[in-house]
Amino acid sequence: MEKISVFGTGYLGATHAAGMAELGHEVVGVDVDEEKIERLRQGEVPFFEPGLPELLTKHVESGRLRFTTDAAEAADHADVHFIGVGTPQKPGENAADMRFVDSVIETLAPLMARPGVILGKSTVPVGTAQRLAKRVRELAPVGDQAELGWNPEFLREGFAVEDTLRPDRLVLGVDHHNPGTVETVARSVYAPIIEAGTPFLVTDLATSELVKVSANAFLATKISFINAVAEICEVTGADVNQLADAIGFDDRIGRKFLGAGIGFGGGCLPKDIRAFQARAEELGVGRALGFLREIDDVNLRRRVHVVDLAREAVGGDLKDAKVAVLGAAFKPNSDDIRDSPALDVAGKLHLAGAAVQVFDPQAMENAKKVWPTLEYTSSIEDAVRGANVVVVATEWAQFREADPHVLAGLAAHPHVIDARNCLDVETWRAAGWTYQGLGRHATAG
Ligand code: UDX
């Protein structure tokens, strides 16, 4: 059993803290946000993440997990400190904003009065860990006995608990010049996961930082690849879903992340590919990642394309048209609307003059804060009622399972744009809908 602190209690930090308690450790979660900490103390998770409220409550009750805003309390309690704060895109720039990570180091390191290990989990530009390791040694009263390693996190929203407790792999970056105790400590923290056979890769600091951004850049590339092919399908009458199935059988390619639609969003993929490019430029090797700009462009173009399809569907002018947008979250099983393609499309339709009626099973409260001028309905039916065109923008099971016969009776014109290619084409067409998928003209007719 280790004594652990986790700085940052957002999606990553809160899940990691609860996960570490589940592994048997004594954990304190730390955040500067008083209100968030108070809610977590009550066992309440301030965002939608399946399975997390149960795990959190279990360990708040067991006493293995507590929360504080007091960094000194955490420094006093723990020998292992995780950093799980955000590294968002800098306003007006492509680079990552490092102020939250830096602030944890500046606060925590001076409090390290006995030997301890800091393990960074946040996604950071390559070179950061080396810089922080030096800073920690400078600031900590114990000097060299305050060590830092990098332990990137690969969790997906919606599967965060599963990904924390049963990850595909664990990656640990250590400073090869000062390896110290980082590896031993990390092996002890993750002992049950390692014993279960999970690959545990020990690398240098730079590699560990690059593993994370490379993984996300690869995933983004896969999605934009299929979306670029979808553009070709659209002008040739081919079907991108069948194409993805066919190439996906080649296990060198694989079918995952070949879901064509309105593309990727969320708190990671978009900002990570931009920060990766910005860092490559700083390092003088910007050309190496020049293709990521194209990946970003393909992705953003899909959103504009959906708006164009909606405009065509209502006869060329969105002014006064009623559009139902089903979905606001960046993906299903999440209430996260950060860089959400669905909400972006809803906003663009609104700015083009349409009356937009949005429904999402979880993300409406968050969406309202960003787009208060859209109309939010309390059901799929209310969103579709009177609509000239319906856009399915997030592939929630609730939308896939909705009865197209009932919805056809409510819409002013039964025209659906399946921007996630998630509906059953034949059922919807049989119910009287004009169906348009993305990159699927052949089957959609
Ligand atoms: C991602 C990475 O998967 C995860 O490993 C990393 O730690 C954080 O970033 P997440 O942002 O939770 O996780 O979402 P993910 O499931 O990867 O989906 C990202 C976006 O891509 C979503 O908007 C999703 O709708 C979109 N997507 C995904 C597609 O458009 N097509 C696909 O085939 C798959």
XYZ file of C-alpha atoms and ligand atoms in Angstrom:
479
model
C 0.000 0.000 0.000
C 1.321 3.420 -0.964
C 0.347 6.846 0.265
C -0.653 8.803 -2.797
C -1.775 12.278 -3.759
C -3.366 13.224 -7.063
C -3.214 16.874 -8.087
C -6.125 17.840 -10.318
C -9.596 16.314 -9.953
C -10.986 16.629 -13.471
C -11.757 13.642 -15.726
C -8.227 12.345 -15.429
C -7.371 13.175 -11.815
C -10.664 12.183 -10.188
C -10.715 8.864 -12.030
C -7.071 8.191 -11.243
C -7.573 9.003 -7.554
C -10.545 6.633 -7.287
C -8.684 3.986 -9.310
C -5.647 4.152 -7.022
C -7.914 3.734 -3.978
C -9.445 0.685 -5.677
C -5.931 -0.752 -6.049
C -5.628 -0.516 -2.260
C -3.711 2.724 -1.800
C -4.469 5.599 0.564
C -5.256 8.532 -1.658
C -5.826 12.231 -1.282
C -7.142 14.212 -4.257
C -6.116 17.864 -4.452
C -7.636 20.728 -6.395
C -7.697 24.508 -6.164
C -11.437 24.492 -6.926
C -13.141 24.578 -3.519
C -16.587 23.767 -4.925
C -15.362 20.743 -6.893
C -13.589 19.375 -3.823
C -16.704 19.796 -1.705
C -18.803 17.876 -4.237
C -16.234 15.089 -4.462
C -16.199 14.828 -0.676
C -19.944 14.150 -0.870
C -19.201 11.388 -3.357
C -20.563 13.453 -6.231
C -18.753 13.434 -9.580
C -19.017 16.832 -11.303
C -19.139 15.242 -14.782
C -20.709 12.203 -16.454
C -18.462 9.154 -16.329
C -20.080 5.716 -16.112
C -18.966 3.730 -13.043
C -17.029 6.573 -11.445
C -19.665 7.771 -8.930
C -19.913 4.219 -7.524
C -16.139 3.839 -7.233
C -15.749 7.265 -5.686
C -18.481 6.717 -3.109
C -17.094 3.279 -2.271
C -13.690 4.682 -1.387
C -14.799 7.923 0.241
C -16.807 5.638 2.521
C -13.979 3.126 2.998
C -11.766 6.042 4.059
C -9.134 5.248 1.424
C -9.998 8.360 -0.584
C -10.319 11.929 0.616
C -10.145 15.339 -0.971
C -8.536 18.623 -0.019
C -7.611 22.027 -1.385
C -4.599 22.089 0.910
C -1.404 21.099 -0.918
C 0.499 20.968 2.392
C -1.891 18.292 3.638
C -1.200 16.251 0.492
C 2.567 16.731 0.798
C 2.362 15.606 4.391
C 0.308 12.511 3.563
C 1.847 11.176 0.376
C 5.131 9.717 -0.843
C 3.904 9.471 -4.417
C 2.332 12.502 -6.081
C 0.497 12.250 -9.392
C -0.096 15.291 -11.572
C -3.407 15.045 -13.410
C -4.197 18.677 -14.218
C -5.217 19.885 -17.656
C -2.981 21.163 -20.446
C -5.534 22.949 -22.646
C -4.767 24.797 -25.848
C -3.349 28.258 -25.148
C -5.870 30.948 -26.048
C -5.063 32.216 -29.549
C -2.190 29.748 -30.064
C -1.665 26.124 -30.984
C 0.699 25.356 -28.124
C -0.356 23.706 -24.862
C -0.984 25.914 -21.863
C 1.362 24.644 -19.170
C 0.333 26.973 -16.402
C -1.595 24.387 -14.353
C 1.208 21.819 -14.442
C 3.792 24.472 -13.614
C 1.698 25.734 -10.773
C 1.445 22.250 -9.195
C 5.234 21.894 -9.315
C 5.801 25.368 -7.879
C 3.384 24.600 -5.034
C 4.254 20.997 -4.294
C 8.043 20.792 -4.671
C 8.820 23.331 -1.890
C 6.627 21.228 0.419
C 8.611 18.031 -0.152
C 10.403 17.782 3.161
C 11.003 14.027 2.851
C 11.977 11.865 -0.138
C 9.158 11.429 -2.627
C 8.294 10.758 -6.250
C 6.211 12.922 -8.558
C 4.625 11.082 -11.479
C 3.242 13.345 -14.202
C 0.202 12.052 -16.068
C -0.857 15.171 -17.962
C -0.195 15.358 -21.711
C 2.743 17.718 -22.125
C 5.057 18.968 -24.879
C 8.187 16.827 -25.217
C 10.970 18.223 -23.037
C 8.661 19.312 -20.229
C 9.454 16.450 -17.845
C 13.205 17.074 -18.046
C 12.626 20.745 -17.272
C 10.289 19.950 -14.377
C 12.618 17.311 -12.884
C 15.309 19.969 -12.602
C 12.888 22.488 -11.139
C 11.692 19.974 -8.538
C 15.272 19.301 -7.408
C 15.871 23.050 -7.107
C 12.733 23.743 -5.110
C 12.431 20.718 -2.836
C 13.986 20.910 0.622
C 15.144 17.290 0.051
C 16.825 18.245 -3.248
C 17.758 15.177 -5.330
C 15.526 12.981 -3.235
C 12.492 14.635 -4.810
C 12.305 12.694 -8.066
C 10.109 13.010 -11.115
C 8.961 10.486 -13.691
C 6.400 10.697 -16.493
C 3.542 8.246 -16.651
C 1.195 9.242 -19.484
C -2.471 8.406 -19.292
C -4.415 6.919 -22.193
C -7.903 6.876 -20.745
C -10.937 7.431 -22.905
C -13.890 9.351 -21.574
C -16.797 7.009 -21.051
C -14.369 4.140 -20.309
C -12.161 5.998 -17.855
C -12.585 3.596 -14.934
C -11.964 0.543 -17.093
C -8.947 2.168 -18.771
C -7.479 3.103 -15.369
C -7.902 -0.300 -13.759
C -7.282 -2.424 -16.852
C -5.117 -0.353 -19.204
C -3.660 -1.724 -22.485
C -0.217 -0.789 -21.276
C 1.611 1.264 -18.681
C 4.344 3.634 -19.793
C 6.882 5.136 -17.434
C 9.445 7.729 -18.419
C 12.485 7.955 -16.152
C 15.484 10.229 -16.223
C 18.167 7.775 -17.332
C 20.890 9.975 -15.822
C 19.185 9.972 -12.406
C 17.000 6.838 -12.413
C 16.626 6.877 -8.603
C 13.596 5.117 -7.175
C 10.989 6.164 -9.743
C 10.657 2.749 -11.384
C 10.510 0.846 -8.090
C 7.844 3.178 -6.746
C 5.744 3.024 -9.943
C 5.965 -0.797 -9.963
C 4.694 -0.837 -6.403
C 1.799 1.554 -7.169
C 0.716 -0.478 -10.197
C 1.588 -3.919 -8.774
C -1.896 -5.466 -9.199
C -2.096 -4.235 -12.809
C 1.400 -5.456 -13.669
C 0.688 -8.823 -12.043
C -2.377 -9.126 -14.283
C 0.035 -9.225 -17.245
C -0.270 -5.624 -18.453
C 2.794 -4.571 -20.480
C 4.911 -2.119 -18.481
C 7.292 -0.109 -20.643
C 10.076 1.905 -19.074
C 11.480 4.594 -21.349
C 13.386 7.847 -21.097
C 11.367 10.964 -20.257
C 11.142 12.308 -23.822
C 9.894 8.995 -25.220
C 7.176 8.745 -22.594
C 5.932 12.233 -23.437
C 5.994 11.470 -27.151
C 4.184 8.140 -26.748
C 1.088 9.966 -25.591
C 0.919 12.636 -28.279
C 1.906 10.152 -30.983
C -0.918 7.821 -29.959
C -3.448 10.636 -30.151
C -2.002 11.981 -33.412
C -2.270 8.486 -34.906
C -5.887 8.109 -33.826
C -6.745 11.542 -35.236
C -4.990 10.614 -38.482
C -6.980 7.415 -38.773
C -10.265 9.285 -38.359
C -9.330 12.019 -40.810
C -8.049 9.437 -43.284
C -11.433 7.766 -43.462
C -13.210 11.133 -43.536
C -11.019 12.229 -46.466
C -11.935 9.004 -48.257
C -15.576 9.777 -47.405
C -15.232 12.979 -49.437
C -14.154 10.876 -52.420
C -17.008 8.437 -51.804
C -19.441 11.329 -51.930
C -18.449 12.382 -55.438
C -18.138 8.856 -56.802
C -21.215 7.230 -55.301
C -19.144 4.800 -53.218
C -19.956 3.794 -49.637
C -17.403 4.613 -46.952
C -18.868 2.258 -44.347
C -18.474 -0.772 -46.608
C -15.057 0.468 -47.587
C -14.011 0.801 -43.920
C -15.302 -2.722 -43.198
C -13.343 -4.080 -46.134
C -10.025 -2.402 -45.318
C -10.563 -2.994 -41.598
C -10.403 -6.790 -42.062
C -6.718 -6.329 -42.802
C -5.403 -6.567 -39.267
C -2.517 -4.262 -40.131
C -5.213 -1.598 -40.591
C -8.012 -2.655 -38.218
C -11.600 -1.385 -38.212
C -11.371 0.730 -35.014
C -11.257 4.509 -35.460
C -12.381 4.192 -39.065
C -15.833 5.505 -38.218
C -16.523 8.187 -40.842
C -18.728 11.081 -39.784
C -18.316 14.631 -38.512
C -14.961 13.758 -37.065
C -13.142 14.056 -33.803
C -13.530 16.534 -30.980
C -13.157 16.485 -27.220
C -10.598 17.673 -24.733
C -7.673 15.688 -26.193
C -7.369 14.879 -29.880
C -7.821 18.391 -31.373
C -5.598 20.216 -28.903
C -2.997 17.459 -28.806
C -2.378 17.442 -32.565
C -2.037 21.233 -32.516
C 0.323 21.256 -29.540
C 2.384 18.477 -31.140
C 2.816 20.559 -34.299
C 3.623 23.690 -32.301
C 6.297 21.801 -30.378
C 7.781 20.317 -33.569
C 8.037 23.834 -34.998
C 9.787 25.073 -31.856
C 12.231 22.191 -32.232
C 12.935 23.169 -35.854
C 11.310 20.027 -37.303
C 7.892 21.461 -38.104
C 7.810 19.765 -41.519
C 7.817 16.338 -39.887
C 4.320 16.982 -38.576
C 3.082 19.251 -41.378
C 0.533 16.567 -42.278
C -1.243 17.116 -38.953
C -2.464 20.467 -40.234
C -4.145 18.579 -43.064
C -5.625 16.127 -40.541
C -7.088 19.086 -38.653
C -8.425 20.649 -41.877
C -10.141 17.466 -43.053
C -11.706 17.183 -39.614
C -13.044 20.745 -39.518
C -14.255 20.546 -43.137
C -16.674 17.760 -42.241
C -18.539 20.089 -39.913
C -18.986 22.676 -42.668
C -20.095 19.898 -45.010
C -22.909 18.879 -42.659
C -24.135 22.473 -42.532
C -24.030 22.564 -46.362
C -26.048 19.350 -46.552
C -28.634 20.787 -44.161
C -28.842 23.958 -46.252
C -29.416 21.934 -49.426
C -32.005 19.819 -47.652
C -34.106 22.873 -46.808
C -33.905 24.307 -50.304
C -30.793 26.493 -50.177
C -31.439 28.913 -47.326
C -31.295 28.094 -43.628
C -33.037 31.282 -42.570
C -36.353 30.398 -40.963
C -35.667 26.682 -41.335
C -36.201 24.506 -38.284
C -33.331 22.120 -37.715
C -33.228 19.370 -35.086
C -29.738 18.514 -33.899
C -29.603 15.231 -32.007
C -26.464 15.275 -29.886
C -24.274 17.937 -28.323
C -21.566 15.846 -26.624
C -18.357 15.200 -28.559
C -19.106 11.496 -28.375
C -21.731 9.276 -26.735
C -21.586 8.323 -23.034
C -20.085 11.685 -22.187
C -21.359 15.109 -21.170
C -18.212 16.739 -22.516
C -18.785 19.432 -25.117
C -15.176 20.604 -25.454
C -14.544 21.102 -29.173
C -17.633 19.027 -29.872
C -18.351 18.599 -33.591
C -22.050 18.199 -32.743
C -22.319 21.470 -30.872
C -20.176 23.237 -33.449
C -22.584 22.155 -36.194
C -25.567 23.278 -34.090
C -23.916 26.668 -33.551
C -23.042 27.063 -37.233
C -26.624 26.249 -38.254
C -27.875 28.821 -35.782
C -25.505 31.480 -37.116
C -26.726 30.705 -40.636
C -30.218 31.692 -39.506
C -31.821 28.372 -38.657
C -33.974 27.790 -35.593
C -32.008 24.990 -33.961
C -33.583 22.533 -31.534
C -31.007 20.472 -29.678
C -31.417 17.365 -27.594
C -28.656 15.408 -25.863
C -29.140 12.830 -23.103
C -26.309 14.199 -20.916
C -24.587 17.263 -22.331
C -27.321 19.910 -22.391
C -26.309 21.727 -19.228
C -22.762 22.114 -20.502
C -23.962 23.031 -23.989
C -26.235 25.780 -22.641
C -23.259 27.517 -21.083
C -21.483 27.762 -24.449
C -24.522 28.237 -26.713
C -27.305 29.756 -24.607
C -29.066 30.975 -27.747
C -29.945 27.508 -29.052
C -33.211 25.893 -28.062
C -32.778 22.850 -25.840
C -35.617 20.345 -25.745
C -36.400 17.715 -23.169
C -36.750 14.792 -25.574
C -35.826 13.533 -29.035
C -39.472 13.932 -30.033
C -39.575 17.596 -29.010
C -36.412 18.314 -30.953
C -37.751 16.631 -34.098
C -41.243 18.141 -33.891
C -41.766 20.552 -36.806
C -38.185 20.157 -38.082
C -37.405 20.661 -41.749
C -34.306 18.546 -41.383
C -32.868 16.358 -38.604
C -29.106 16.084 -38.023
C -27.850 13.147 -35.941
C -24.576 14.541 -34.607
C -23.623 12.218 -31.718
C -24.206 8.470 -31.938
C -26.036 7.965 -28.635
C -27.750 4.552 -28.405
C -30.977 6.447 -27.715
C -30.863 7.976 -31.204
C -29.938 4.729 -32.921
C -32.814 3.001 -31.152
C -35.416 5.749 -31.702
C -38.474 4.727 -33.717
C -38.170 6.380 -37.141
C -41.928 5.853 -37.792
C -42.870 7.930 -34.758
C -40.292 10.608 -35.591
C -41.407 10.790 -39.249
C -44.873 11.720 -38.011
C -43.456 14.609 -35.972
C -41.051 16.204 -38.479
C -42.283 18.797 -40.949
C -40.109 17.078 -43.590
C -38.710 13.635 -42.881
C -35.142 14.314 -43.989
C -32.321 12.987 -41.827
C -28.615 13.718 -42.113
C -26.843 10.923 -40.292
C -23.621 12.770 -39.508
C -22.285 9.778 -37.529
C -23.359 7.044 -39.962
C -24.995 5.321 -37.045
C -28.605 4.783 -38.122
C -30.032 1.755 -39.860
C -30.525 3.135 -43.376
C -33.167 0.662 -44.510
C -35.376 1.097 -41.424
C -35.286 4.860 -41.688
C -36.005 4.845 -45.390
C -38.822 2.341 -44.904
C -40.334 4.767 -42.364
C -40.462 7.449 -45.047
C -37.254 9.344 -44.353
C -34.923 10.751 -46.944
C -31.618 9.500 -45.568
C -28.208 11.052 -46.100
C -25.111 9.622 -44.474
C -21.604 10.999 -44.824
C -19.672 9.321 -47.614
C -22.534 6.928 -48.215
C -24.370 8.165 -51.263
C -24.574 4.756 -52.863
C -26.661 3.105 -50.146
C -28.490 6.266 -49.199
C -29.818 6.920 -52.706
C -8.871 10.147 -26.657
C -7.983 8.889 -26.763
O -8.741 7.818 -27.336
C -7.465 8.505 -25.393
O -6.603 7.384 -25.502
C -6.708 9.689 -24.813
O -6.233 9.386 -23.533
C -7.599 10.932 -24.765
O -8.125 11.189 -26.067
P -11.381 10.620 -25.886
O -11.108 12.067 -26.155
O -12.097 10.236 -24.636
O -9.997 9.801 -25.863
O -12.241 10.093 -27.110
P -12.139 9.020 -28.273
O -12.971 7.859 -27.940
O -10.753 8.773 -28.682
O -12.879 9.831 -29.436
C -12.352 11.073 -29.900
C -13.217 11.666 -30.974
O -13.086 10.935 -32.181
C -14.725 11.701 -30.673
O -15.247 12.951 -31.063
C -15.275 10.588 -31.522
O -16.609 10.807 -31.875
C -14.361 10.647 -32.721
N -14.273 9.381 -33.466
C -13.776 8.260 -32.868
C -14.654 9.339 -34.802
O -15.096 10.345 -35.376
N -14.541 8.165 -35.483
C -14.058 7.036 -34.905
O -13.984 6.009 -35.602
C -13.667 7.078 -33.559
